[in-house]
XYZ file of C-alpha atoms in Angstrom:
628
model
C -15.552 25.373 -9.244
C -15.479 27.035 -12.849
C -12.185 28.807 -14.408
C -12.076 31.114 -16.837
C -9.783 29.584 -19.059
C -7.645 31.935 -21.378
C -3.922 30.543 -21.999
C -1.605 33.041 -23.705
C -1.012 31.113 -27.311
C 3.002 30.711 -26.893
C 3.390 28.197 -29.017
C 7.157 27.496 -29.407
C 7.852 29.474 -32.015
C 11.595 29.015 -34.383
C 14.079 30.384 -32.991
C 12.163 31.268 -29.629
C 10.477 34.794 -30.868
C 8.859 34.737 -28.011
C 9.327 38.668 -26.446
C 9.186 38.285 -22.548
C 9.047 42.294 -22.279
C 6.186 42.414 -25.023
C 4.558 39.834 -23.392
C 4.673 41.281 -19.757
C 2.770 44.679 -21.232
C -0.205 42.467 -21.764
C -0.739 40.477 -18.796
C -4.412 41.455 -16.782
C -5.020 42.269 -13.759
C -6.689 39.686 -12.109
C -6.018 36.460 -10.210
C -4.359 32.631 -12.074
C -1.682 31.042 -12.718
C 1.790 31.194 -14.649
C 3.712 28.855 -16.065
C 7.142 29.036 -16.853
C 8.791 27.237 -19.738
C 12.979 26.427 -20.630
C 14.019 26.334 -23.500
C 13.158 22.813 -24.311
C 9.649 23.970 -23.629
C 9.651 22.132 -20.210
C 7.124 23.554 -17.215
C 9.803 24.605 -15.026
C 7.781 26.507 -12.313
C 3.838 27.262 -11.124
C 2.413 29.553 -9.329
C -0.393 31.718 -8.357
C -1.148 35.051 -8.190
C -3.729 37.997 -6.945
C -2.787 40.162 -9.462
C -0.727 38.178 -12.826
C 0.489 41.636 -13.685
C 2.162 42.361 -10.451
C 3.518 39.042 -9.558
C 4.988 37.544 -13.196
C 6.762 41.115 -14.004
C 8.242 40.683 -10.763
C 10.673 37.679 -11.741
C 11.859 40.202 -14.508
C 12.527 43.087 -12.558
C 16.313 43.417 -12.566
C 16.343 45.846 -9.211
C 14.938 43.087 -7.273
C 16.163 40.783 -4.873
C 15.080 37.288 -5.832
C 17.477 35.454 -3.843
C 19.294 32.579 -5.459
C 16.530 30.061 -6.418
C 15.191 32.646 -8.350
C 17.409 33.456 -10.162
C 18.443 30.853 -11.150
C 15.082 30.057 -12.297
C 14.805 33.289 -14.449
C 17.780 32.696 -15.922
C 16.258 29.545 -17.660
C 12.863 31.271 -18.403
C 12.012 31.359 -22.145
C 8.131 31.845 -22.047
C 5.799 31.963 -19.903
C 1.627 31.001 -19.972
C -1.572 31.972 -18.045
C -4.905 30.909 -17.058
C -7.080 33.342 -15.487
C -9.185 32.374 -12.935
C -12.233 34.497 -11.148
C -10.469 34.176 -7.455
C -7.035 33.673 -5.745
C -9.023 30.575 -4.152
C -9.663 29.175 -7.489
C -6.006 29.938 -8.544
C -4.602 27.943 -5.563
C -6.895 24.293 -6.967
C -5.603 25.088 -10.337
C -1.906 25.709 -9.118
C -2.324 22.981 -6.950
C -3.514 20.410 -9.993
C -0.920 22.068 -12.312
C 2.581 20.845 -10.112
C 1.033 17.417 -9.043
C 0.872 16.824 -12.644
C 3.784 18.615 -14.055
C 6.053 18.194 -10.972
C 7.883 21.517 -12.470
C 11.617 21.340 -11.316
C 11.698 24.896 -9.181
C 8.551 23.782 -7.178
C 8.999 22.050 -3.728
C 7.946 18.848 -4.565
C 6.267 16.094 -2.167
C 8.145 12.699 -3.259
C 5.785 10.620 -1.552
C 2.090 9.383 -3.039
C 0.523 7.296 -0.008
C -2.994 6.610 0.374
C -4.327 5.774 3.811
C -7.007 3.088 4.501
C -10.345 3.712 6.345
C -12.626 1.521 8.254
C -16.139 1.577 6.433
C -18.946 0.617 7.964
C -21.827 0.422 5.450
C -24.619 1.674 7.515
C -26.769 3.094 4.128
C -27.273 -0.721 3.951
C -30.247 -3.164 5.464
C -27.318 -5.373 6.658
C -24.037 -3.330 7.125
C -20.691 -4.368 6.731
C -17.357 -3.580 7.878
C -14.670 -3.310 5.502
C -11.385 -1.722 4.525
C -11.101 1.183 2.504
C -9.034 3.789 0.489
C -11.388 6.606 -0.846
C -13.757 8.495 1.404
C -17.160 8.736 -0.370
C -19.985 10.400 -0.068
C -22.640 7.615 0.458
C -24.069 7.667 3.667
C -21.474 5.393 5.369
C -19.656 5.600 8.189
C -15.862 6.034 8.044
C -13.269 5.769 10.931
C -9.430 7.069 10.140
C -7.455 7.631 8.492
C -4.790 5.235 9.919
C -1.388 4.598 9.040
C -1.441 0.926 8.828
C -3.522 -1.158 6.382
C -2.169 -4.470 8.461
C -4.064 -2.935 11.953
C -6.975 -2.063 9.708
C -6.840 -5.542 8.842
C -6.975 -6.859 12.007
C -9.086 -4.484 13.612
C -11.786 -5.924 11.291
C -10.737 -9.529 11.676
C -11.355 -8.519 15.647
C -14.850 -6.843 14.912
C -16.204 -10.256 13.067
C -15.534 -12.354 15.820
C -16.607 -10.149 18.620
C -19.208 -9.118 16.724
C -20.478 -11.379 13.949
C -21.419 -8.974 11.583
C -21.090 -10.498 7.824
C -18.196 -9.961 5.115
C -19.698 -11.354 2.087
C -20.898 -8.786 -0.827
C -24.966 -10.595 -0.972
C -27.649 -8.045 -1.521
C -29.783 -8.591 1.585
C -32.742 -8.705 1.994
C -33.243 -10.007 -1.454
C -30.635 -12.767 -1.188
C -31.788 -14.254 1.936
C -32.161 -18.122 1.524
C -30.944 -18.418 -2.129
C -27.565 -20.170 -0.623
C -26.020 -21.686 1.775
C -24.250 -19.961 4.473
C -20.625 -19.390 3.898
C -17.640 -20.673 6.175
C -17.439 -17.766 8.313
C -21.398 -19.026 10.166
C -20.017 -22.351 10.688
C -16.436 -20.837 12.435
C -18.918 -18.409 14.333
C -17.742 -15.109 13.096
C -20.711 -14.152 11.055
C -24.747 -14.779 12.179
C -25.861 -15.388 8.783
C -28.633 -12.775 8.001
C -28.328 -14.278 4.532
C -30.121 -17.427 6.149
C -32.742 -15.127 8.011
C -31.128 -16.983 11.150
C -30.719 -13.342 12.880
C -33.398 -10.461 12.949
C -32.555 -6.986 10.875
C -33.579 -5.128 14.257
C -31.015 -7.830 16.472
C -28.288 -6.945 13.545
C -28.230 -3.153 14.204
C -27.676 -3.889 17.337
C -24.679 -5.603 17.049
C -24.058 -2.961 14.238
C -24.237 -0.484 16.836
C -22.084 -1.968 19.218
C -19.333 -2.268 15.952
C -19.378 1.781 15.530
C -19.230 2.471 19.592
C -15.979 -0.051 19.166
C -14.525 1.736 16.751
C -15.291 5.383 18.328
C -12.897 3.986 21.155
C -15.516 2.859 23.814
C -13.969 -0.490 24.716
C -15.035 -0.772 28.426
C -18.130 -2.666 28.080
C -16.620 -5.038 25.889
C -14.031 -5.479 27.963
C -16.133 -6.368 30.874
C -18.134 -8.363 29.152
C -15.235 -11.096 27.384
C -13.602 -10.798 31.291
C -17.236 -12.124 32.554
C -17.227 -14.825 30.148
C -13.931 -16.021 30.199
C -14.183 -16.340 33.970
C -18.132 -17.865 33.436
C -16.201 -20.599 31.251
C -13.306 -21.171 33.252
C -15.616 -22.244 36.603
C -17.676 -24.005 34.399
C -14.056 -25.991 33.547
C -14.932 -25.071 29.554
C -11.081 -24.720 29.352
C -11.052 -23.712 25.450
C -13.709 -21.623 25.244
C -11.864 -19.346 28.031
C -9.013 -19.661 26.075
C -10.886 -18.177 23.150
C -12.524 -15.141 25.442
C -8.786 -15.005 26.734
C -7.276 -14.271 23.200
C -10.305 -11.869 22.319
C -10.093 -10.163 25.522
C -5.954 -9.639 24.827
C -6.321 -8.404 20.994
C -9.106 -5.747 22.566
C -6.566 -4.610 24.964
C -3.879 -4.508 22.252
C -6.043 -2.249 19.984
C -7.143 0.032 22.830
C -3.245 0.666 24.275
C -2.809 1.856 20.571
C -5.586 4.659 20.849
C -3.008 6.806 22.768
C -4.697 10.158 24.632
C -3.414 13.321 23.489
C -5.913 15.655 24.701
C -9.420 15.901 26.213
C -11.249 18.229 23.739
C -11.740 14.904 21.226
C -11.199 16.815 18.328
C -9.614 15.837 15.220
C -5.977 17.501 14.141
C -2.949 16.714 12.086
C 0.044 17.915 13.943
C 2.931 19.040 11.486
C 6.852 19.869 11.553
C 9.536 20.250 9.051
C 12.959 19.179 9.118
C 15.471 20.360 6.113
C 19.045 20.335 5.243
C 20.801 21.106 1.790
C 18.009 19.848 -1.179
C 16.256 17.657 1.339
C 13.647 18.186 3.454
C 11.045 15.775 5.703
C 7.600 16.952 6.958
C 6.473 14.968 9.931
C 2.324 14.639 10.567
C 0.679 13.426 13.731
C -3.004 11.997 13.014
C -5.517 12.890 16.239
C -8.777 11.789 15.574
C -10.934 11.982 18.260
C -8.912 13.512 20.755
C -6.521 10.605 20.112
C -2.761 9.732 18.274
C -3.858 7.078 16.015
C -0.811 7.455 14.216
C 1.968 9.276 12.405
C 4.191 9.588 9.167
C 6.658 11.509 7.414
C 7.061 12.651 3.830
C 10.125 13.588 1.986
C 10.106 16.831 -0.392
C 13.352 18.018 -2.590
C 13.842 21.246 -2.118
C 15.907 24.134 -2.800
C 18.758 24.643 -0.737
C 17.853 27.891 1.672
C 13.718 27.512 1.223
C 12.085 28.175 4.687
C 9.956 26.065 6.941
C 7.264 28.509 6.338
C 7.617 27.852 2.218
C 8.024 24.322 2.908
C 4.956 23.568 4.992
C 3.021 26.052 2.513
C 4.086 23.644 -0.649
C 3.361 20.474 1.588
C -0.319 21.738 2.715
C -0.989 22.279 -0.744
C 0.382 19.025 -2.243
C -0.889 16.657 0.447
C -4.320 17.828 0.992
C -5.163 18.320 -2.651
C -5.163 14.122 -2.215
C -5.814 13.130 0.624
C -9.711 11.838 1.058
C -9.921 13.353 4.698
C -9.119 16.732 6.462
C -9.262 17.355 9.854
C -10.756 20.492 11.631
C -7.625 21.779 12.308
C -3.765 21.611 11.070
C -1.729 22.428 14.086
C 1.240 24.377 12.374
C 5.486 24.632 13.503
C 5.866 27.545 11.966
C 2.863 30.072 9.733
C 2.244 30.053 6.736
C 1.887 33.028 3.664
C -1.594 31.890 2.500
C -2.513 30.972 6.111
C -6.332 32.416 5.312
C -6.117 31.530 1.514
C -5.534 27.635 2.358
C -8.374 27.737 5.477
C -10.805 28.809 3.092
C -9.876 26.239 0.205
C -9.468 23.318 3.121
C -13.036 24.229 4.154
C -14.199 24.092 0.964
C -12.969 20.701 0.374
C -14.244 19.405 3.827
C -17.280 21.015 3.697
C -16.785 22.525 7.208
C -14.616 24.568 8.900
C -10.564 24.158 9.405
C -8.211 26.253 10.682
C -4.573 26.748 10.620
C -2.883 27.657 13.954
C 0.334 27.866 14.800
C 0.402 27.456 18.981
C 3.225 29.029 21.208
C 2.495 27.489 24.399
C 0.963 24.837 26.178
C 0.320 20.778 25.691
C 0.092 21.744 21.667
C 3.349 23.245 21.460
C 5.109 20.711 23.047
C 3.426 17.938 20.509
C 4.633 20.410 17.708
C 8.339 20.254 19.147
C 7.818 16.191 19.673
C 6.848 16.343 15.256
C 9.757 18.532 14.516
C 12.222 16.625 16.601
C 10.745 13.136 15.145
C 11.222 15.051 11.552
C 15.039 15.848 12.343
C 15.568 12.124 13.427
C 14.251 10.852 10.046
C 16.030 12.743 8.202
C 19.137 12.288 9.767
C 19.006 8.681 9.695
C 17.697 8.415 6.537
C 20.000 10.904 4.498
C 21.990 8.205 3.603
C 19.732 6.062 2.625
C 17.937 8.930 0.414
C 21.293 9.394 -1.553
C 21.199 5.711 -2.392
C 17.935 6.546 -3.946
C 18.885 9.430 -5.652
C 21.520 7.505 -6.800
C 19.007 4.509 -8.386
C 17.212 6.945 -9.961
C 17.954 10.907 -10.522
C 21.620 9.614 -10.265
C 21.073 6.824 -13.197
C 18.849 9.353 -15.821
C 22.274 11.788 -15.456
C 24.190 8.880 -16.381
C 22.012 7.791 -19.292
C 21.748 11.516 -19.784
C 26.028 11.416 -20.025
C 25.742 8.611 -22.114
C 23.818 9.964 -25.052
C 25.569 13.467 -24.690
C 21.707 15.199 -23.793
C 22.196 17.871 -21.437
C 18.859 17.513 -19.134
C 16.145 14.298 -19.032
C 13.748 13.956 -17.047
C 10.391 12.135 -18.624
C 11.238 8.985 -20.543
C 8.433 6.677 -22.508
C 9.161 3.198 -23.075
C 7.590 1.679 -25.653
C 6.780 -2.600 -26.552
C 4.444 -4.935 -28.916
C 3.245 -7.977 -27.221
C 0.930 -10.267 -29.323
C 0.580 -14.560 -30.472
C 1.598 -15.552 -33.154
C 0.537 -12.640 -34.668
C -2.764 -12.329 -33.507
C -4.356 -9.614 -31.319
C -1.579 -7.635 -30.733
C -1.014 -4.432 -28.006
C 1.203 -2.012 -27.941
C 2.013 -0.662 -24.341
C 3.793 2.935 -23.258
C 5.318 3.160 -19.810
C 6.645 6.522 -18.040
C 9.369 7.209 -16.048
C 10.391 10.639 -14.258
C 13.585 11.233 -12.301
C 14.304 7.851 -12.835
C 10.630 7.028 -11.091
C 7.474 5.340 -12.634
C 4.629 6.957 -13.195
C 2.061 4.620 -13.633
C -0.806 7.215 -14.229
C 0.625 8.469 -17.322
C 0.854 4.218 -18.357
C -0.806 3.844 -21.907
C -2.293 0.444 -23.338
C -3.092 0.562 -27.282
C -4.963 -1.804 -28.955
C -3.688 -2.691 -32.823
C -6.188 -1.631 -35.147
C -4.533 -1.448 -38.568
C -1.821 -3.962 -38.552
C -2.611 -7.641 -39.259
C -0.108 -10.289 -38.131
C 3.097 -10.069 -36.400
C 4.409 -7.104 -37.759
C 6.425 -5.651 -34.553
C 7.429 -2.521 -37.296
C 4.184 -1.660 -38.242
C 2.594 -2.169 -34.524
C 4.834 0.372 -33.198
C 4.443 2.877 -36.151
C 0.974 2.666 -35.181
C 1.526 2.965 -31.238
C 3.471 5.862 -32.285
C 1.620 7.798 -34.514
C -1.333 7.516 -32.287
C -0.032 8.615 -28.790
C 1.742 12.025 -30.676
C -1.031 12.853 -32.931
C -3.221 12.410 -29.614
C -0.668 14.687 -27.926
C -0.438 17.510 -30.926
C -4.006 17.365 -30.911
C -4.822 18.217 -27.693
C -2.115 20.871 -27.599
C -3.545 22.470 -30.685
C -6.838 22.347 -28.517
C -5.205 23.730 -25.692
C -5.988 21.415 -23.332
C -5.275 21.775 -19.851
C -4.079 18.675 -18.627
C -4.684 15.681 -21.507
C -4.115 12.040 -21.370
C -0.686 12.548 -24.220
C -0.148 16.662 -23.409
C 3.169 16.022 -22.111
C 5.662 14.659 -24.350
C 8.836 12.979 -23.351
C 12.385 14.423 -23.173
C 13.613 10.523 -24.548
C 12.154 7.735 -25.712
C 12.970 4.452 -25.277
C 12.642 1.752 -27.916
C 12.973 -2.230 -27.244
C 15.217 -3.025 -29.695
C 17.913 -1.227 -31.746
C 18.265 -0.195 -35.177
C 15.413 -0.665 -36.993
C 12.941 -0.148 -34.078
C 14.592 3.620 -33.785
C 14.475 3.949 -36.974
C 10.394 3.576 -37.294
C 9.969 5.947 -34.044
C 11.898 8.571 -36.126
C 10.257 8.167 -39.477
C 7.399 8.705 -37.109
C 8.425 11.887 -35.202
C 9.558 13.019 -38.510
C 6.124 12.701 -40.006
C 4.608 14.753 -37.656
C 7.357 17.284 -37.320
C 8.424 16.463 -33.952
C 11.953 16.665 -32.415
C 12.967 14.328 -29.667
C 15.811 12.077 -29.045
C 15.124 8.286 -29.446
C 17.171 5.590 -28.429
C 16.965 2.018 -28.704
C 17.942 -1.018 -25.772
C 19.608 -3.230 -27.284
C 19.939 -7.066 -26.030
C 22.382 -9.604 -26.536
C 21.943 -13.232 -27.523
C 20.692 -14.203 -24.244
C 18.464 -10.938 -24.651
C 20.167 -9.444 -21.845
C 20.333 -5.389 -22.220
C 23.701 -4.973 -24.020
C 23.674 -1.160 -24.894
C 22.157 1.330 -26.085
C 22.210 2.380 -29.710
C 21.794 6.207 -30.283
C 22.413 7.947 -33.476
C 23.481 5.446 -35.353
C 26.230 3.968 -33.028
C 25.804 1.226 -29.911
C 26.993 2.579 -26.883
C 28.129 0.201 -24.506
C 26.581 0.277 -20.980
C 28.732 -0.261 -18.183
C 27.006 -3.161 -16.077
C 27.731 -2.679 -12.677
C 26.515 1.207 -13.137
C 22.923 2.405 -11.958
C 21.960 3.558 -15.442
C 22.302 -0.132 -16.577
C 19.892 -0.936 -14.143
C 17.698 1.710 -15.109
C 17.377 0.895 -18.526
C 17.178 -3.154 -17.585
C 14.339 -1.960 -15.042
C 12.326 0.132 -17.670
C 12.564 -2.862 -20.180
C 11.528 -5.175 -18.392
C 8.480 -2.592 -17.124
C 7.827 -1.941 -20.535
C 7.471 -5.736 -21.362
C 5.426 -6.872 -17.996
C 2.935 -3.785 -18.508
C 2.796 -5.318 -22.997
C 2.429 -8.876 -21.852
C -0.112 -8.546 -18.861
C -2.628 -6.152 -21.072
C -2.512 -9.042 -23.348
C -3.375 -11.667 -21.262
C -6.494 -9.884 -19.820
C -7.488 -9.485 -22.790
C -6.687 -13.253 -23.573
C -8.723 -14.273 -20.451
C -11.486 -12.279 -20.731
C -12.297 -14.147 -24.344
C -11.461 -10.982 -26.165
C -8.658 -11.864 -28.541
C -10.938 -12.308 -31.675
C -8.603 -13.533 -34.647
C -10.014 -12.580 -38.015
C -10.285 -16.183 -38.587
C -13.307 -15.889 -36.295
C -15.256 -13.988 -38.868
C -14.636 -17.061 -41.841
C -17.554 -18.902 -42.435
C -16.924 -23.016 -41.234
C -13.500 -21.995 -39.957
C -14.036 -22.695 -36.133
C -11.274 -23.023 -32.624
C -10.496 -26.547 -33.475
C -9.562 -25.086 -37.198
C -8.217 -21.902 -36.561
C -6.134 -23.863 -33.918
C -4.559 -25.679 -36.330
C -4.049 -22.512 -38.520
C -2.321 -20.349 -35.650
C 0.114 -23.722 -35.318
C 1.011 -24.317 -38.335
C 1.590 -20.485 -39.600
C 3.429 -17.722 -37.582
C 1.105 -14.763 -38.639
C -1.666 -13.728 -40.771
C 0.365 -12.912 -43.892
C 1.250 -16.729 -43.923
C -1.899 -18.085 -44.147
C -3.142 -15.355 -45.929
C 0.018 -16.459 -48.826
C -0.960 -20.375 -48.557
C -2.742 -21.836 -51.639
C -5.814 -23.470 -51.361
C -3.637 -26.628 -52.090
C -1.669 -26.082 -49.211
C -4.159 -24.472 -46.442
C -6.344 -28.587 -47.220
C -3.592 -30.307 -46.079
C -3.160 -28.977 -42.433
C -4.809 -31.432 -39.803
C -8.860 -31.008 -39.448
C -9.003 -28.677 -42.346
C -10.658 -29.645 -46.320
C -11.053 -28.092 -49.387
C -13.939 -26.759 -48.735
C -12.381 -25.093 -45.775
C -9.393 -24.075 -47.203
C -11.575 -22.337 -50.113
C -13.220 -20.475 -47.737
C -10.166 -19.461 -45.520
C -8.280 -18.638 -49.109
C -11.248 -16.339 -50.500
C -12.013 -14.850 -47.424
C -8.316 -13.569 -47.257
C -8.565 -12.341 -50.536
């Protein structure tokens, strides 16, 4: 799906000469997307439209009746950007891509990010498998889910091998057969060992076969089939191998009770209900695949106090199924929806065959619609509380950091730390958090190029410079959604004065303007405060934003120190020692021990360098005019 691509150039301008009523004369015609900006240039709100000229001079249009969310949203407006795209279908993908990655403030919001596992049988191979697995592709295997639990997965599979014997192991087959030994699982009889050749390709789709009419629900034949030979085994007085049919015969059983009937027409639907009160809000899906309730879950949004069920569900739809690597044939609805047709016709698109939206008032539908909405009121209600204690971690904790350093609104915050040894190889890593949350997509790892020994400064100068000139480059370029576009409301240095002081020379460089603040630590480099313009603020310990700020250091630190060690074990940290002629480990060993960085060695005499352990003057020439 192409876009025509033309963003309004609203750069922010001094003073904000940006003229909303100027800017309102020129908007087209035709279907996209806006997006609002605050003053602090934030995306505040996204949305689509048929016609941009109707819909964005609505917001403005003092006669109407926006209702409170709006306005209040208006009232914050500064500028606002397009994209035109050549259909309102197109402008729903693009809005949808826009708020999963901007999360704007005045947009419903899903809070959750779950991905459900599939069983995968690998029938596009000679020898198929049967594993677990998160992504739906497109290469000629068989999938069966979603479910909601990756443990049943688990053990559904575990089942299948010993019922079934089909192999685990990742061989290429035929080709591999006979280059090794059979693995463990031939000798505990859950695998026949087609690596070995010890079971025909044509007796292996069999048992294949038998794994998919399993897992489409048709247990009756097995079941018959582990009763005959558990009772074959008991008359024949083989006491433990009835025990085993016994166990095999109970865990079928166990998964089949699970495979609940809903319906007879065996088609696949996700059932969904909304429950809201005040800013929260909980949707509520039931998964029928096959005719059957395989499972269920429930999402929380933030809302806007007084948004519908109808606006909810709408946001949720759009959100959820953007992601999600399955849609059924049909979304069974509690209330309808505005863009009932829109979303049908972007849902088929994405499934590749037909799905409709229906919203049922009577009958054995309606009454699982009622059983979702009165499962969504029950989760909400007993988990309100526990939602404010989250709020509290997190939301609750940036206000209080936001408090703390007298900043009226945060809501993205980059961490930033230098990890290397001894001055050698070191990485610089950036962390994100928003509304107190991590985002670990937005995560950065760089790799020091032009700093040479352990110069924690000069690392992060570089870090620095590179992830904003990144960002200010792909803004220039207009980029629709870049790996730096979005800059932070704070950042977060580990350390205090002189670390702040280098991300400011740095922002100042590039004429940027954004708060920076350093953690500091204590003696036992415990976070003792923070220091912010030039004075330590004290952090009250027992208080969530002292948790915060502990839990982002230490994030920033873990993410710093593990990039280093993969790089570490995959042989990668290359000293420039490597590259001196007779210097080799043993040598450069004894270099990294006896001097703390590169600039040490490199200010040694030639006098000196000869008298560490294993080296010679020979080898300290070498190391000294190599440096030099």
């Amino acid at each position: 799906m192409s876009f025509f691509l033309q963003k309004i150039i609203i750069k922010p301008m001094e003073n904000n000469h940006f003229d909303i009523q100027e800017e309102l004369k020129k908007l087209p015609g035709r279907p996209g997307v806006y997006i609002m900006h605050d003053e602090k240039d934030h995306i505040i709100y996204v949305g689509k439209a048929v016609s941009l000229k109707n819909r964005v001079r609505q917001y403005f249009q003092t006669s109407r009746n926006k209702g409170v969310k709006i306005e209040q949203m208006v009232a914050h407006i500064r500028r606002f950007e397009y994209i035109v795209t050549d259909s309102e279908l197109e402008a729903l993908v693009l809005e949808c891509n826009l708020i999963k990655e901007y999360r704007p403030k005045y947009n419903t919001m899903l809070m959750d990010d779950k991905t459900y596992p599939f069983i995968k049988v690998t029938t596009n191979e000679a020898y198929p498998r049967v594993l677990l697995s998160r992504k739906m592709l497109k290469d000629k295997a068989r999938y069966f889910g979603p479910y909601t639990s990756a443990q049943a997965v688990r053990d559904t599979i575990d089942l299948i091998h010993k019922l079934y014997h089909v192999r685990s192991c990742s061989r290429s087959l035929p080709r591999d057969i006979g280059k090794e030994r059979p693995c463990l699982n031939y000798h505990i009889k859950q695998c026949d060992a087609p690596c070995q050749g010890y079971i025909s390709q044509e007796e292996y789709r069999k048992a294949v076969d038998e794994v998919i009419r399993f897992l489409n629900g048709n247990y009756d034949s097995i079941l018959k089939e582990l009763e005959e030979k558990m009772n074959a085994a008991s008359e024949a007085l083989e006491f433990e191998r009835a025990i085993e049919y016994r166990e095999l015969l109970n865990s079928v059983k166990k998964v089949a009770q699970k495979q609940k009937i809903t319906d007879s027409s065996g088609e696949d639907r996700d059932v969904l209900a909304v429950a809201s009160e005040e800013e929260d809000a909980v949707v509520q899906v039931f998964f029928i695949r096959g005719g059957r309730l395989i499972g269920r879950d429930h999402f929380y949004l933030r809302i806007t106090k007084g948004d519908s069920a109808s606006y909810i569900l709408d946001s949720f739809i759009k959100q959820y199924y953007a992601g999600t690597p399955y849609i059924p044939g049909e979304l069974t609805l509690q209330e309808d929806v505005e863009d009932r047709e829109l979303l049908e016709t972007w849902l088929t698109a994405k499934r590749g065959q037909k799905v409709a939206l229906k919203i049922p008032r009577k009958g054995a539908k309606e009454k699982l619609v009622e059983l979702a909405a009165e499962n969504a009121r029950l989760v909400l209600s007993k988990d309100k509380e526990r939602l404010k204690r989250e709020e509290g971690r997190t939301i609750g904790a940036v206000k209080e950091i936001a408090a703390l350093l007298g900043l009226e609104d945060i809501s993205r915050m980059e961490a930033y730390d230098i990890s290397n040894t001894n001055g050698f190889e070191s990485v610089g890593s950036m962390i994100v958090y928003e509304r107190g949350k991590p985002k670990r997509n937005d995560y950065r790892k760089f790799k020091i190029k032009g700093i040479r020994g352990a110069d924690d400064y000069g690392s992060m100068r570089e870090v620095l410079t590179r992830r904003f000139t990144h960002g200010l480059k792909e803004r220039e370029e207009n980029a629709q959604i870049g790996k730096f576009t979005v800059f932070p409301d704070l950042i977060l240095m580990d350390g205090g004065k002189g670390q702040v002081n280098v991300a400011l020379q740095v922002l100042e460089d590039l004429r940027l303007n954004i708060p920076v603040c350093g953690m500091v630590k204590d003696d036992h480099h415990r976070t003792r405060g923070l220091y912010y313009n030039n004075i330590e603020i004290p952090i009250d310990r027992s208080s969530e934003a002292f948790r915060l700020i502990t839990r982002i250091q230490d994030e920033a630190h873990r993410f710093a120190v593990e990039y280093h060690r993969q790089l570490r074990g995959k042989g990668q940290v290359h000293s420039i020692l490597d590259d001196i002629e007779g210097i080799g480990p043993v040598r450069r060993k004894a270099l990294m021990r006896h001097y703390l960085s590169l600039d040490a060695v490199r200010a040694a005499s030639v006098e000196e360098l000869a008298k560490i352990p294993s080296m010679n003057e020979k080898a300290a020439e070498s190391v000294y005019k190599f440096l030099h």
